Coordinates of C-alpha atoms in Angstrom, one line a residue:
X6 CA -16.1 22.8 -11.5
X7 CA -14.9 19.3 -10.3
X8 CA -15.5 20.6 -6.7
X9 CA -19.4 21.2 -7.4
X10 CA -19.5 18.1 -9.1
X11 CA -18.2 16.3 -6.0
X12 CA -20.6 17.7 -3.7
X13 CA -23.5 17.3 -6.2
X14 CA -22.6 13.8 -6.0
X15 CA -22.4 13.5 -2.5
X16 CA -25.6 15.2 -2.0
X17 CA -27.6 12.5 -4.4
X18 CA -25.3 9.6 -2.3
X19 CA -26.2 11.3 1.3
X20 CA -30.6 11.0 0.3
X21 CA -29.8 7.6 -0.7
X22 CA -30.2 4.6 1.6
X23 CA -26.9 2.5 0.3
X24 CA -23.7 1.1 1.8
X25 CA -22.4 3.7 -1.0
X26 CA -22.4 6.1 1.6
X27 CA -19.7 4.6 3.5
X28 CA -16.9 4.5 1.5
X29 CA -17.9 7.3 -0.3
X30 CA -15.4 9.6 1.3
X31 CA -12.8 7.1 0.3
X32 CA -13.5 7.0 -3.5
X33 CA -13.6 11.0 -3.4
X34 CA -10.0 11.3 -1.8
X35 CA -8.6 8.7 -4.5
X36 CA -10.1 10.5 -7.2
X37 CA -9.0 13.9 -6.2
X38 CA -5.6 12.8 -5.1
X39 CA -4.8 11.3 -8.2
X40 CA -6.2 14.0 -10.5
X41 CA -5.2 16.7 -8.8
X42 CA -1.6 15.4 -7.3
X43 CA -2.7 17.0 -4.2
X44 CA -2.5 14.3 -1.2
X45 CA -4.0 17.7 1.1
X46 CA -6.8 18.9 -0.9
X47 CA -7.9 15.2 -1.7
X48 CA -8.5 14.0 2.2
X49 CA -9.9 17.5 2.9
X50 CA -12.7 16.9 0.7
X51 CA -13.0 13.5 1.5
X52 CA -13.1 14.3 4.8
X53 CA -16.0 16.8 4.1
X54 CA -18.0 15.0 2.0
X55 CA -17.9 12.5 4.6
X56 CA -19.3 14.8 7.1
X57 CA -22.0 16.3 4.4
X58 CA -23.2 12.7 4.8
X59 CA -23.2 12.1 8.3
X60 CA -25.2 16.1 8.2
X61 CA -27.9 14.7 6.1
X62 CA -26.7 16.7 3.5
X63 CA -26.7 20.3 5.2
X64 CA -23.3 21.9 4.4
X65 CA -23.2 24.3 7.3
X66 CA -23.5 22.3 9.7
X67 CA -20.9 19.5 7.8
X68 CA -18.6 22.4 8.3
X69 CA -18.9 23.0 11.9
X70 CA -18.9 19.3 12.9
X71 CA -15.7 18.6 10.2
X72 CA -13.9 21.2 12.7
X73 CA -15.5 20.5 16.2
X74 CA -16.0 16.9 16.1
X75 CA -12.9 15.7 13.6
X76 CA -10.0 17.9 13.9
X77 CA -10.2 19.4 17.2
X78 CA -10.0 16.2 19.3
X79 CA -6.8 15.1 17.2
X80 CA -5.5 18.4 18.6
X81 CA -6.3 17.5 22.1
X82 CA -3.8 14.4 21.5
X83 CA -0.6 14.7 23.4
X84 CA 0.7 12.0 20.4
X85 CA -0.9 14.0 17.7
X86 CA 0.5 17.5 19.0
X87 CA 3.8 15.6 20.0
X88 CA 3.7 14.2 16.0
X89 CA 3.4 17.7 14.6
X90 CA 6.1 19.1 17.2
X91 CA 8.9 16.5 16.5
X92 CA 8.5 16.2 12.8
X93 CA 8.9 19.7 12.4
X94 CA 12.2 19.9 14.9
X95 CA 13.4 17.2 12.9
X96 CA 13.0 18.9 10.1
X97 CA 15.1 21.8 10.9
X98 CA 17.4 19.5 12.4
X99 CA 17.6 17.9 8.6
X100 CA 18.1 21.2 7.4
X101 CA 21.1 21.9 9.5
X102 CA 23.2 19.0 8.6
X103 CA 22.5 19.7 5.0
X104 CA 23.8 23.1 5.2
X105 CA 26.8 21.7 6.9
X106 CA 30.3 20.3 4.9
X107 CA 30.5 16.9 6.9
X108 CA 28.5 14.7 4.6
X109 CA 30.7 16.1 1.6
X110 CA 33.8 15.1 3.8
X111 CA 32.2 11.6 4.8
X112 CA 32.2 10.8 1.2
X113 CA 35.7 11.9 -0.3
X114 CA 37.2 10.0 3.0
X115 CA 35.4 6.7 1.9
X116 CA 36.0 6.6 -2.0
X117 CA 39.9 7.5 -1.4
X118 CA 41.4 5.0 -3.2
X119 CA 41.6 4.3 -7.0
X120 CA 41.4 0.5 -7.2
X121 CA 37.7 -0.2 -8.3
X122 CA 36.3 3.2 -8.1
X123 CA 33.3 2.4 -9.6
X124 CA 31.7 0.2 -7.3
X125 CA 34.0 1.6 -4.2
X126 CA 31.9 5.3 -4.8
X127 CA 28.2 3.3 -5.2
X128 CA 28.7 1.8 -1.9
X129 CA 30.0 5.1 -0.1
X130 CA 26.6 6.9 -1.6
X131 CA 24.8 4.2 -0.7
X132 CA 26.2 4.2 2.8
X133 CA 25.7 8.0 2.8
X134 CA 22.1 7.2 2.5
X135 CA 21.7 5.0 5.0
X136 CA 23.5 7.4 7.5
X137 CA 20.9 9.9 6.4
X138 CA 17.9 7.9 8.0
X139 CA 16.1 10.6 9.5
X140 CA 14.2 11.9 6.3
X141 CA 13.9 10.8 3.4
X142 CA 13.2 13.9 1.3
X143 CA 16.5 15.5 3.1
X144 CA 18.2 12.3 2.5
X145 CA 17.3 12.6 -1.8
X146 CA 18.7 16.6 -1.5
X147 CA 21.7 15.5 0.6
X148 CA 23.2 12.3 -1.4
X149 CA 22.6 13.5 -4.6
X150 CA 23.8 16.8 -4.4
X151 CA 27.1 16.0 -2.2
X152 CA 27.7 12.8 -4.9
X153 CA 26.6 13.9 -8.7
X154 CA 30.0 15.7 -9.1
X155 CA 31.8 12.8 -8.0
X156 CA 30.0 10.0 -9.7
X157 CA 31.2 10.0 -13.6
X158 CA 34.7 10.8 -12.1
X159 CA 34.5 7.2 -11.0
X160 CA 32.4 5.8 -14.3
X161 CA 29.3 5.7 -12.9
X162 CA 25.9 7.3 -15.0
X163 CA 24.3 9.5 -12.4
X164 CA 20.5 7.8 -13.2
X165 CA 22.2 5.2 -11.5
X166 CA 23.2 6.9 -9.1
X167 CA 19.8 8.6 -8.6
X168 CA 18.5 5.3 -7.9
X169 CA 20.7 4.4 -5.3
X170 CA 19.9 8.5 -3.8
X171 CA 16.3 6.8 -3.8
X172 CA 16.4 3.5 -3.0
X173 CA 17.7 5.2 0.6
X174 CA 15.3 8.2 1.2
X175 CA 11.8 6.6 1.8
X176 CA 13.0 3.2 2.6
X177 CA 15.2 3.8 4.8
X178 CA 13.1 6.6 6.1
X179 CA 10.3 4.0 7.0
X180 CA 12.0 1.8 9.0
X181 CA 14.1 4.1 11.1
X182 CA 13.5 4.0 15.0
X183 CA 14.1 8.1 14.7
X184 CA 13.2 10.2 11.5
X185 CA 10.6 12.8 10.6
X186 CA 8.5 9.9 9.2
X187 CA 7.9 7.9 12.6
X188 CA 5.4 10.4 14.4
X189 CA 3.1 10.5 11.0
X190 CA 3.7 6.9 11.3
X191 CA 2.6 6.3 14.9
X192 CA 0.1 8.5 14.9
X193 CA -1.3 6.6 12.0
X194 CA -1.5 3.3 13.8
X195 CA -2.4 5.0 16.9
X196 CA -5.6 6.2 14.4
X197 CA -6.1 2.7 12.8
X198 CA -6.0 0.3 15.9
X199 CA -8.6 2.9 17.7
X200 CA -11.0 2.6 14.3
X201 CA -10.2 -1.5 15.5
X202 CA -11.3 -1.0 19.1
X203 CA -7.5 -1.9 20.0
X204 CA -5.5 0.2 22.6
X205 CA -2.0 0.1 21.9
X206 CA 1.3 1.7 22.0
X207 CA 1.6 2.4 18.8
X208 CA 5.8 2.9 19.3
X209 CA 6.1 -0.8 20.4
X210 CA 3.6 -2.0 17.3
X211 CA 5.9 -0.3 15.2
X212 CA 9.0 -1.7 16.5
X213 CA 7.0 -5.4 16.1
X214 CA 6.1 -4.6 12.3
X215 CA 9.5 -3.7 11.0
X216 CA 10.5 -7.2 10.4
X217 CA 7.3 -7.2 8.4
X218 CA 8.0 -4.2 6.4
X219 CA 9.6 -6.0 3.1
X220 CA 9.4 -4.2 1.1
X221 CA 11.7 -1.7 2.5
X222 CA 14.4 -4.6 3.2
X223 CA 14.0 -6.0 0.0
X224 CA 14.7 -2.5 -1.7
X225 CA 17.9 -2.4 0.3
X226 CA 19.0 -5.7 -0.7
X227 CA 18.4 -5.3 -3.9
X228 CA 20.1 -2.0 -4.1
X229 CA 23.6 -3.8 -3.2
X230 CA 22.7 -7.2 -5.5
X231 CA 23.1 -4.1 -8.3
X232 CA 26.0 -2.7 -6.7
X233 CA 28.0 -5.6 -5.6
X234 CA 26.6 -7.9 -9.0
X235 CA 26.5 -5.0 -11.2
X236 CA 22.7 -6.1 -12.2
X237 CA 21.3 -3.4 -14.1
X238 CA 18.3 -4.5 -15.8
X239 CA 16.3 -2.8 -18.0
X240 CA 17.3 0.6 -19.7
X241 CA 20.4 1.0 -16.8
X242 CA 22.5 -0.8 -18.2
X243 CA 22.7 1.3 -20.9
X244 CA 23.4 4.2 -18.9
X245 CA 26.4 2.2 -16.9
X246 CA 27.6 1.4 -20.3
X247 CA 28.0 4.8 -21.1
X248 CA 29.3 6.1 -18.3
X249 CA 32.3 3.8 -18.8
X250 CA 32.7 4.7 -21.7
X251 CA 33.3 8.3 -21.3
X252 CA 35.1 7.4 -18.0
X253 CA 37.7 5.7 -19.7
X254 CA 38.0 8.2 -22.7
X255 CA 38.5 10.9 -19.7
X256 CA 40.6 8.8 -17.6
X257 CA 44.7 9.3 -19.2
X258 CA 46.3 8.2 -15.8
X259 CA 45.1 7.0 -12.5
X260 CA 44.2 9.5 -9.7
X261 CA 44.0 9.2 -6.6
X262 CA 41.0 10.9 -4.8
X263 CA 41.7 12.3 -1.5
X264 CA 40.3 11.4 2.0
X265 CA 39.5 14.1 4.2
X266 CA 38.2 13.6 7.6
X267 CA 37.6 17.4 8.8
X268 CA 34.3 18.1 9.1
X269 CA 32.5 14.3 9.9
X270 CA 32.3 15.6 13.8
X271 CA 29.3 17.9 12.3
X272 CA 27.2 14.4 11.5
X273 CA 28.0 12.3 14.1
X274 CA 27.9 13.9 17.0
X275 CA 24.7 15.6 16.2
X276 CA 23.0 12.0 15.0
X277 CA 24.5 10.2 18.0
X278 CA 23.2 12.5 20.3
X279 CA 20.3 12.4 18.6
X280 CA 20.0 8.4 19.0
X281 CA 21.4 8.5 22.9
X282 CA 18.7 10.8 23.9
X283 CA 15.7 9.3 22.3
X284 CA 16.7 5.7 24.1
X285 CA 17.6 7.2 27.3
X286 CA 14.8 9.9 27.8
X287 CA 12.4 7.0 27.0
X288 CA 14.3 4.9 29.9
X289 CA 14.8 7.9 32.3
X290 CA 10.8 9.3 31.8
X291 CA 8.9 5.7 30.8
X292 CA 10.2 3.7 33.7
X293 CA 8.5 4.1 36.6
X294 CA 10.4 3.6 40.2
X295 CA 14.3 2.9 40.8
X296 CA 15.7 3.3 37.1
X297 CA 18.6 1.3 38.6
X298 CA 19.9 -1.2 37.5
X299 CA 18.5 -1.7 33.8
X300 CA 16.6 -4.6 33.2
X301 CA 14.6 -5.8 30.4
X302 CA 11.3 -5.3 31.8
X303 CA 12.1 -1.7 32.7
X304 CA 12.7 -1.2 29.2
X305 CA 9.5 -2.7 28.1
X306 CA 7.7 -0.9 30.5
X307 CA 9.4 2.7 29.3
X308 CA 8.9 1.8 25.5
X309 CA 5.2 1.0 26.2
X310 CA 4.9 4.5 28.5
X311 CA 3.5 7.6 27.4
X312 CA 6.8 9.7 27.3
X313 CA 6.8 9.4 23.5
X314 CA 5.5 12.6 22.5
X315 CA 7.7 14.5 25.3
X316 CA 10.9 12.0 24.4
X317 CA 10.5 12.8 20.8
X318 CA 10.8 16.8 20.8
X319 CA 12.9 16.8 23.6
X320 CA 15.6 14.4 21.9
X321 CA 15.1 16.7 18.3
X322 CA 15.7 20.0 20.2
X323 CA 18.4 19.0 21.9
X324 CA 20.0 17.4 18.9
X325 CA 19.3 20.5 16.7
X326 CA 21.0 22.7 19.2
X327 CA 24.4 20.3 19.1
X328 CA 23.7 20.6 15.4
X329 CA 23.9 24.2 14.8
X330 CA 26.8 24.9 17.4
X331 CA 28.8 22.6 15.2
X332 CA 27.9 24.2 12.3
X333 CA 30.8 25.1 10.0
X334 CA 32.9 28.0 11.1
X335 CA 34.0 29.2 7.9
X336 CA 32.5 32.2 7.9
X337 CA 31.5 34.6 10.3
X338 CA 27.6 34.7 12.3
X339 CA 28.0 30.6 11.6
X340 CA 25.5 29.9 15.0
X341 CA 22.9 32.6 12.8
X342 CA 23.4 30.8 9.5
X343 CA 22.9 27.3 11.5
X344 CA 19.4 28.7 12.8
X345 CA 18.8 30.2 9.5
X346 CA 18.9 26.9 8.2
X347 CA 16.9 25.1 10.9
X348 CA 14.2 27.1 10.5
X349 CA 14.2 26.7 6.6
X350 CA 13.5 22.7 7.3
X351 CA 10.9 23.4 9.9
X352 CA 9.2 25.9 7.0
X353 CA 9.8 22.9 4.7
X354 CA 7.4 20.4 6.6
X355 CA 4.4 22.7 6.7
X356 CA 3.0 21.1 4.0
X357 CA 3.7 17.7 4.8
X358 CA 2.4 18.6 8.7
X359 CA -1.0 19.8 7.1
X360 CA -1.5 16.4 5.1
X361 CA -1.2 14.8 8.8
X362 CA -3.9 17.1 10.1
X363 CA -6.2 16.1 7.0
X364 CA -5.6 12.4 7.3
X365 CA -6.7 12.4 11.1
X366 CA -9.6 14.2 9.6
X367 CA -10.9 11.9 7.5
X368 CA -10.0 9.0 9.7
X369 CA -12.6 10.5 12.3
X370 CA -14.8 10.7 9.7
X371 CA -14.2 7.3 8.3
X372 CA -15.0 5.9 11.8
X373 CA -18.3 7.8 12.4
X374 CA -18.9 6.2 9.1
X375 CA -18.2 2.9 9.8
X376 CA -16.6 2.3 7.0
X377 CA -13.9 -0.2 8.1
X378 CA -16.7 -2.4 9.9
X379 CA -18.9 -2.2 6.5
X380 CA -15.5 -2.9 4.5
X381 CA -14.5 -6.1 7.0
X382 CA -17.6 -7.6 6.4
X383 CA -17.6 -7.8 3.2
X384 CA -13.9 -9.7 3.5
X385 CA -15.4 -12.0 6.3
X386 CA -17.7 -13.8 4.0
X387 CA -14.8 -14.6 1.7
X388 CA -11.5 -16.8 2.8
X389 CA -9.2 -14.5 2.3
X390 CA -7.4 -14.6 5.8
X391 CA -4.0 -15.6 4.2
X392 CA -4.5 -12.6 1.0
X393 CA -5.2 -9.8 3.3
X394 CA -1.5 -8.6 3.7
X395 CA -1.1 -9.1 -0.1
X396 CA -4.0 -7.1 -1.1
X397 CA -3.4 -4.1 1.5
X398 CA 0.4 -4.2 0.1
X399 CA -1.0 -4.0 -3.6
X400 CA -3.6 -1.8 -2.8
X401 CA -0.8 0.6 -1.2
X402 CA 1.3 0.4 -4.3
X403 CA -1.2 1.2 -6.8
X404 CA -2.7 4.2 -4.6
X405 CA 1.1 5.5 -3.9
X406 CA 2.5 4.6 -7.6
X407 CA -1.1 7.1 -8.8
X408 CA -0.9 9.5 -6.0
X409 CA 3.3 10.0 -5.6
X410 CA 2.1 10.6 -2.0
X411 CA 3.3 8.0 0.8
X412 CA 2.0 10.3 3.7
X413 CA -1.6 9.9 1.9
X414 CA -1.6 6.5 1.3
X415 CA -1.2 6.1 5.1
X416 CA -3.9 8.3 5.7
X417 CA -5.9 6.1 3.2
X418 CA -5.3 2.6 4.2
X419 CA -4.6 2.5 8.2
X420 CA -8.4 3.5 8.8
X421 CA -9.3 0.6 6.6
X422 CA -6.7 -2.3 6.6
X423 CA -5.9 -2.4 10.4
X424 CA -10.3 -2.8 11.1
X425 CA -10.0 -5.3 8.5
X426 CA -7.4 -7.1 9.1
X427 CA -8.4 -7.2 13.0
X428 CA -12.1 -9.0 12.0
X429 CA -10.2 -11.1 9.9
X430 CA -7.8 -13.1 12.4
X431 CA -11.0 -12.9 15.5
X432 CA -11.1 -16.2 14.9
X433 CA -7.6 -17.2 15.7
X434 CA -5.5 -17.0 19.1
X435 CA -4.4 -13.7 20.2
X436 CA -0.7 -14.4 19.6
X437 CA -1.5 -15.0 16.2
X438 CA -3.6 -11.8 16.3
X439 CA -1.2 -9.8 17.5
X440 CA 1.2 -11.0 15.0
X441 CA -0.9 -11.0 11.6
X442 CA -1.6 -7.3 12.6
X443 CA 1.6 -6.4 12.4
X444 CA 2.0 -7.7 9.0
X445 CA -0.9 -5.4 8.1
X446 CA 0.7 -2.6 9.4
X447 CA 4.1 -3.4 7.8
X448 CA 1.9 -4.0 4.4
X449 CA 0.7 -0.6 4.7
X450 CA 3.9 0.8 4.7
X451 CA 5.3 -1.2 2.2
X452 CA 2.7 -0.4 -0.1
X453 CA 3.2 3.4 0.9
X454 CA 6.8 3.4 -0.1
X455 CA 6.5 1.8 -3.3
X456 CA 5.2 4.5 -5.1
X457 CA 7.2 7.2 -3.0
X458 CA 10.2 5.0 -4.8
X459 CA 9.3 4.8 -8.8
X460 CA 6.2 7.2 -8.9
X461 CA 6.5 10.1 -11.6
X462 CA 4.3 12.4 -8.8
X463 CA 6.4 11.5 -6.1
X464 CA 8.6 14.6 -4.4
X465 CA 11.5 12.2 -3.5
X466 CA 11.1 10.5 -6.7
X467 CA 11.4 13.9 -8.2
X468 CA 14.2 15.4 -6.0
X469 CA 16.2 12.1 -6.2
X470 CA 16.4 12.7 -10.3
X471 CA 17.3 16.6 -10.2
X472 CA 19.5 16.8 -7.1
X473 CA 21.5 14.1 -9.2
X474 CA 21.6 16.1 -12.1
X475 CA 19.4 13.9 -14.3
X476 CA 15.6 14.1 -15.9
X477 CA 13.3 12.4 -13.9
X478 CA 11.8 10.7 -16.9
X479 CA 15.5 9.0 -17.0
X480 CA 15.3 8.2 -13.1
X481 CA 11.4 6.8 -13.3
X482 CA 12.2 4.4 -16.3
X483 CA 15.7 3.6 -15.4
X484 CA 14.3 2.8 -11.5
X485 CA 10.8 1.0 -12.2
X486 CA 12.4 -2.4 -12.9
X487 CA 14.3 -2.6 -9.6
X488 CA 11.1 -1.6 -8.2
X489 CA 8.3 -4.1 -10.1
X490 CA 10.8 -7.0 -9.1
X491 CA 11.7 -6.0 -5.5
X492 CA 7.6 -5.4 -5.3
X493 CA 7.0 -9.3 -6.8
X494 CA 9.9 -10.5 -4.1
X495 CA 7.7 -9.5 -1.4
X496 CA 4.7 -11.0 -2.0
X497 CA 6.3 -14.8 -3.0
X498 CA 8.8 -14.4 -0.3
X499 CA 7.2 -11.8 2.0
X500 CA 3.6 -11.2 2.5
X501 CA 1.9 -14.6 1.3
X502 CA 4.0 -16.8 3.2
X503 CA 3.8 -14.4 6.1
X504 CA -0.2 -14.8 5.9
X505 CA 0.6 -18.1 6.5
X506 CA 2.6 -18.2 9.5
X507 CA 6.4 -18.3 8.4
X508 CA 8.3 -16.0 10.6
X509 CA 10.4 -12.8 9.0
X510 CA 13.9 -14.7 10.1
X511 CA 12.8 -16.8 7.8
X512 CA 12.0 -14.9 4.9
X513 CA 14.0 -12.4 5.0
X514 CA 17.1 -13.9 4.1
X515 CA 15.2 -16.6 1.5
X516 CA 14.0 -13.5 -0.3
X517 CA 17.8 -11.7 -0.1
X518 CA 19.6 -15.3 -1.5
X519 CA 17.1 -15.3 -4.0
X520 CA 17.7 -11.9 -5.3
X521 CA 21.6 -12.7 -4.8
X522 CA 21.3 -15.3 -7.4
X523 CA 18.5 -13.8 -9.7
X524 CA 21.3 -12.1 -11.8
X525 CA 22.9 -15.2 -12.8
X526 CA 19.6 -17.0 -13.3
X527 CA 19.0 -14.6 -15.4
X528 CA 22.1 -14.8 -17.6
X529 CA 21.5 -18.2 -17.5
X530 CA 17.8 -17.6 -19.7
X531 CA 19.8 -14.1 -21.5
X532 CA 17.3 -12.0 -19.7

């Protein structure tokens, strides 16, 4: 029913002669996204109706051309086929260190000591998270399941610890130099700057936008302000209360917890092999001529090459191999087990891999369109230069806080915001345009992760709350206030002064001191 309504309606818009037509497909995939909480189905159709309207209005042939002329070229991409490839083999790889006992060992080694449990064990899981970088859905299964026995042992409520599981899955996630996240991620810009007539190497623009993403920062500051202040505002503190409570009823006489450091070998020699071959198969196949000795513009020159895609697999294979011959040997066929596992992870990111096909889909389609040139316009005759990063961050967070999807809101936005954001700063020099589009880029992503981190839709939002053992209506209410101020933090101290110049060493650490003393100013009003 709601599928013949859309194409009814798209039918009536493709006979009409109005700038409706161009953003049509847009408003479709936000409508079906958010009713239907699928990120796939919702760019599909957006996608097609798109092409209905581009067909006149004939369906058959809207079919063919959605196929011929918008998703086979993306599959003619070395970085779009090199995307798909590596986030599935990093997937697996994922999936093999979860299997494995060395992130359990990592954990009981760190919290070994009784003296100040409490916030000894949040810093450990938080530090477990961090080490998990390379996916954020792995790294919400991973830390919560290895810590949620552990954490009311050392009086803490595991809601809160469900929000420290989450506050280092997508965050993390989306600023990593290596996870399953950063060939969705450069394929997207790759997508974006092309709508923007810009040819770039969208692994260098990423690099240049992570000082931009804060967001991302900002959750991981404010994650250890609540750890290392124990500010829990809102409906956590409640919780922490609680858990102390039945910690100390619980508690007759100290115990020491032990370290154990058999088994870490499994994580970090798979993860620094992992690192160690992505840098040097970018030096080794990027730069051209003598590789010897190493200088700074060889280095350029190899990050700005085209040996992504092959660096990327390679590197995951390689890594995933390392992985599953150290795979526990505590029982027998442990090298079968360790593929087993691999290839449950790679099965795990089909979905995922599909919403990346659908978002290149309706980027083509959004291009053909015109939709970002019809969009800039519009925001050309107004002066809202300095707003732009604002409004694409708080567009972001309202379509990822309604959708739960992060990978969709990238495949919403980067068609759009980069365009816009490139008519916007014409007018300035191309150092500043350079610059202000990385803030867009980084205002994309931050906008993305926000609602993976506190939306009730979201799957790490979701996995976060039941890998730690808690309801996620708990997790959502107990997180959303670390998220609504960590989201108000970077607009005054990221975004709008970054729309005006100010440089990320800057206001980076403005934003972290402030957060550092917002407890107390708080206390100070009884907030």
């Amino acid at each position: 029913m709601l599928g013949t309504v859309v194409f009814a309606l798209t039918w009536v818009v493709s006979a009409l002669d109005t700038p409706l037509k161009t953003v049509w497909p847009v408003i479709v995939a936000l409508v079906l996204v958010v009713i239907t909480r699928r990120a796939f189905w919702g760019l599909v159709i957006g996608a097609f109706t798109g092409s209905l309207i581009l067909c006149n209005g004939n369906p058959w042939q809207a079919y063919l051309e959605l196929f011929a002329s918008h998703l086979a070229p993306s599959l003619q991409s070395s970085w779009k086929v090199g995307a798909i490839l590596f986030t599935l083999v990093l997937g697996g790889f994922a999936a093999v260190l979860n299997e494995g006992t060395g992130l359990q060992a990592m954990l009981h080694f760190f919290v070994r000591k009784r003296e100040k449990t409490a916030r000894r064990f949040q810093t450990a899981a938080a530090g477990l998270g961090i080490i998990c970088f390379f996916d954020g859905l792995a790294n919400s299964m991973l830390v919560g399941r290895v810590c949620k026995d552990m954490a009311e042992k050392c009086g803490v409520s595991r809601v809160k610890l469900a929000y420290i599981v989450d506050s280092t899955s997508s965050a993390v996630a989306c600023v990593a130099f290596i996870s399953t996240w950063i060939a969705y991620q450069l394929s997207m810009i790759k997508e974006g700057y092309r709508l923007a007539g810009r040819d770039i190497n969208p692994y260098l623009m990423f690099v240049k936008s992570i000082p931009y993403n804060f967001y991302c920062w900002f959750t991981l500051v404010m994650l250890f302000v609540s750890i290392l202040r124990r500010f829990n505002p809102g409906p956590m503190q409640t919780f922490e209360n609680g858990a102390r409570t039945l910690n100390a009823a619980i508690e007759e006489e100290p115990k020491r917890i032990k370290g154990n450091v058999a088994g870490m070998y499994t994580v970090f020699i798979p993860l620094i092999t992992l690192i160690l071959l992505f840098f040097l198969g970018f030096y080794l196949l990027g730069s051209p001529g003598p590789k010897w000795p190493v200088t700074v513009e060889k280095v350029t020159t190899a990050f700005g090459s085209n040996a992504g895609p092959l660096v990327l697999v390679l590197s995951g294979l390689i890594a995933s191999c390392v992985a599953i011959l150290l795979f526990p040997r505590q029982k027998t066929g442990y090298l079968l087990q360790g593929v087993l596992a691999f290839y449950e992870g790679v099965r795990s990111l089909m979905g995922p891999i599909f919403i990346l096909v659908a978002a290149w889909m309706i980027g083509s389609v959004l291009g053909e369109l015109k939709t970002a040139e019809y969009l800039s316009s519009l925001m050309s005759k107004t002066n809202a230069v300095v707003l732009i990063p604002s409004l694409i961050f708080v567009t972001g967070s309202l379509i990822s806080f309604s959708t739960g999807t992060s990978w969709g809101t990238m495949g919403i936005l980067f068609p759009l915001a980069i365009p816009i954001a490139a008519t916007a700063c014409r007018a300035g020099d191309p150092a500043w345009q350079d610059t202000y589009l990385q803030i867009s880029t980084a205002a994309v992503f931050s906008g993305a992760v926000f609602g993976d981190h506190c939306s009730p839709f979201s799957d790490t939002t979701i996995i976060s709350s039941i890998s730690c053992g808690v309801e996620p209506h708990d997790h959502i209410r107990t997180q959303i206030p670390f998220a609504l101020i960590t989201a108000v933090i970077t607009i005054l101290f990221g975004f709008l002064p970054a729309g005006l110049g100010l440089p990320p060493l800057f206001l980076l650490p403005m934003g972290a001191l402030f957060l550092m003393f917002l407890p107390t100013v708080l206390r100070w009003f009884r907030l």
